Amino acid sequence: MRTELATEPGDPARPNEDFAAIGLPASGQGGSLVVLDGVTPPSTGTGCLHSVPWYTARLGGALTELSVSQRDMTLQEVLAAAITRTAEAHRQTCDLSHPRTPQATVVLARWSPATVEHLVLSDSALLSESPNGTVTVHLDDRLSRVPRASLATNEIADATVRNKEGGFFTAAADPSVASRAVTGTLPRAEVRALAALTDGATRWVERFTEGDWTACLTAVRKQGPGALIERVRELERADAAAGSPRLGRSKTHDDATVVYVEL
Ligand SMILES: [Zn+2]
């Protein structure tokens, strides 16, 4: 088994709001991977005393622990329990009903001798590769289906589509969001590798079209997660120097995380 993980903040002066972990219980019978991308809060406030890294560390820690210790729970049940545990940690001090309470995208995968389960919520990506080299991308594409006009930078518009029917869903303080996640189970024999990427890293495919998802997984395997992120940074610097034709109004650099697991 081979596992590799790399994460880089978009801005070295700001805390990285991504979270990544690999859980390998001592039984040696399986494991899990967790990748979160914390949503950058608006300057107008979140109703919460805590930072996004505070939130992602607690949610990610709970997901890592529960996914390997509670094998009888589905990944949706694991996500719901982790959200509840995290909410309880600040329910007394913070307004968890605030629409911009700290939140994150989620990729969760768990393998056993028999199966590989996955869960994706919001716009991070999970790639799975079969023994014959076929790569499947597991995405929650709700965000890309929200009309662009609704995603205006203005906070009122954002609040009408965030965690609302017809909009898109992120893990925040309400455990019922777990039922919105994209999930699936594959036989272990049909999966030889997994890669999870936050949207700062999927830019390699989605913004800069360096290759398709198969090429992306191949690059991660051959050069490693850190090299893929470094290539994204090069492309971002070149795009900014050219007047941002690819990135447009998006920030030049975003927090970027890649986790690779060869089963
Ligand atoms: Zn709080």
PDB file of C-alpha atoms and ligand atoms in Angstrom, residues 46-51 54-55 86-87 89-96 101-102, ligand 1:
ATOM      1  CA  THR A  46     -20.289  34.143  10.511  1.00  0.00           C
ATOM      2  CA  GLY A  47     -21.919  34.249  13.936  1.00  0.00           C
ATOM      3  CA  CYS A  48     -19.022  32.076  15.133  1.00  0.00           C
ATOM      4  CA  LEU A  49     -16.055  32.920  17.378  1.00  0.00           C
ATOM      5  CA  HIS A  50     -13.885  30.313  15.665  1.00  0.00           C
ATOM      6  CA  SER A  51     -11.775  30.206  12.530  1.00  0.00           C
ATOM      7  CA  TRP A  54     -10.701  25.368  13.828  1.00  0.00           C
ATOM      8  CA  TYR A  55     -13.830  23.983  12.135  1.00  0.00           C
ATOM      9  CA  THR A  86     -18.363  19.471  15.802  1.00  0.00           C
ATOM     10  CA  ALA A  87     -21.523  21.538  16.321  1.00  0.00           C
ATOM     11  CA  ALA A  89     -18.142  21.847  20.443  1.00  0.00           C
ATOM     12  CA  HIS A  90     -19.374  25.417  19.882  1.00  0.00           C
ATOM     13  CA  ARG A  91     -23.149  25.412  20.232  1.00  0.00           C
ATOM     14  CA  GLN A  92     -22.880  27.235  23.563  1.00  0.00           C
ATOM     15  CA  THR A  93     -20.793  30.121  22.253  1.00  0.00           C
ATOM     16  CA  CYS A  94     -21.811  30.591  18.616  1.00  0.00           C
ATOM     17  CA  ASP A  95     -24.907  31.139  16.454  1.00  0.00           C
ATOM     18  CA  LEU A  96     -24.948  27.902  14.461  1.00  0.00           C
ATOM     19  CA  THR A 101     -21.447  29.437  10.044  1.00  0.00           C
ATOM     20  CA  PRO A 102     -18.102  27.686   9.277  1.00  0.00           C
TER      21      PRO A 102
HETATM   22 ZN    ZN B   1     -17.846  28.763  16.772  1.00  0.00          ZN
END
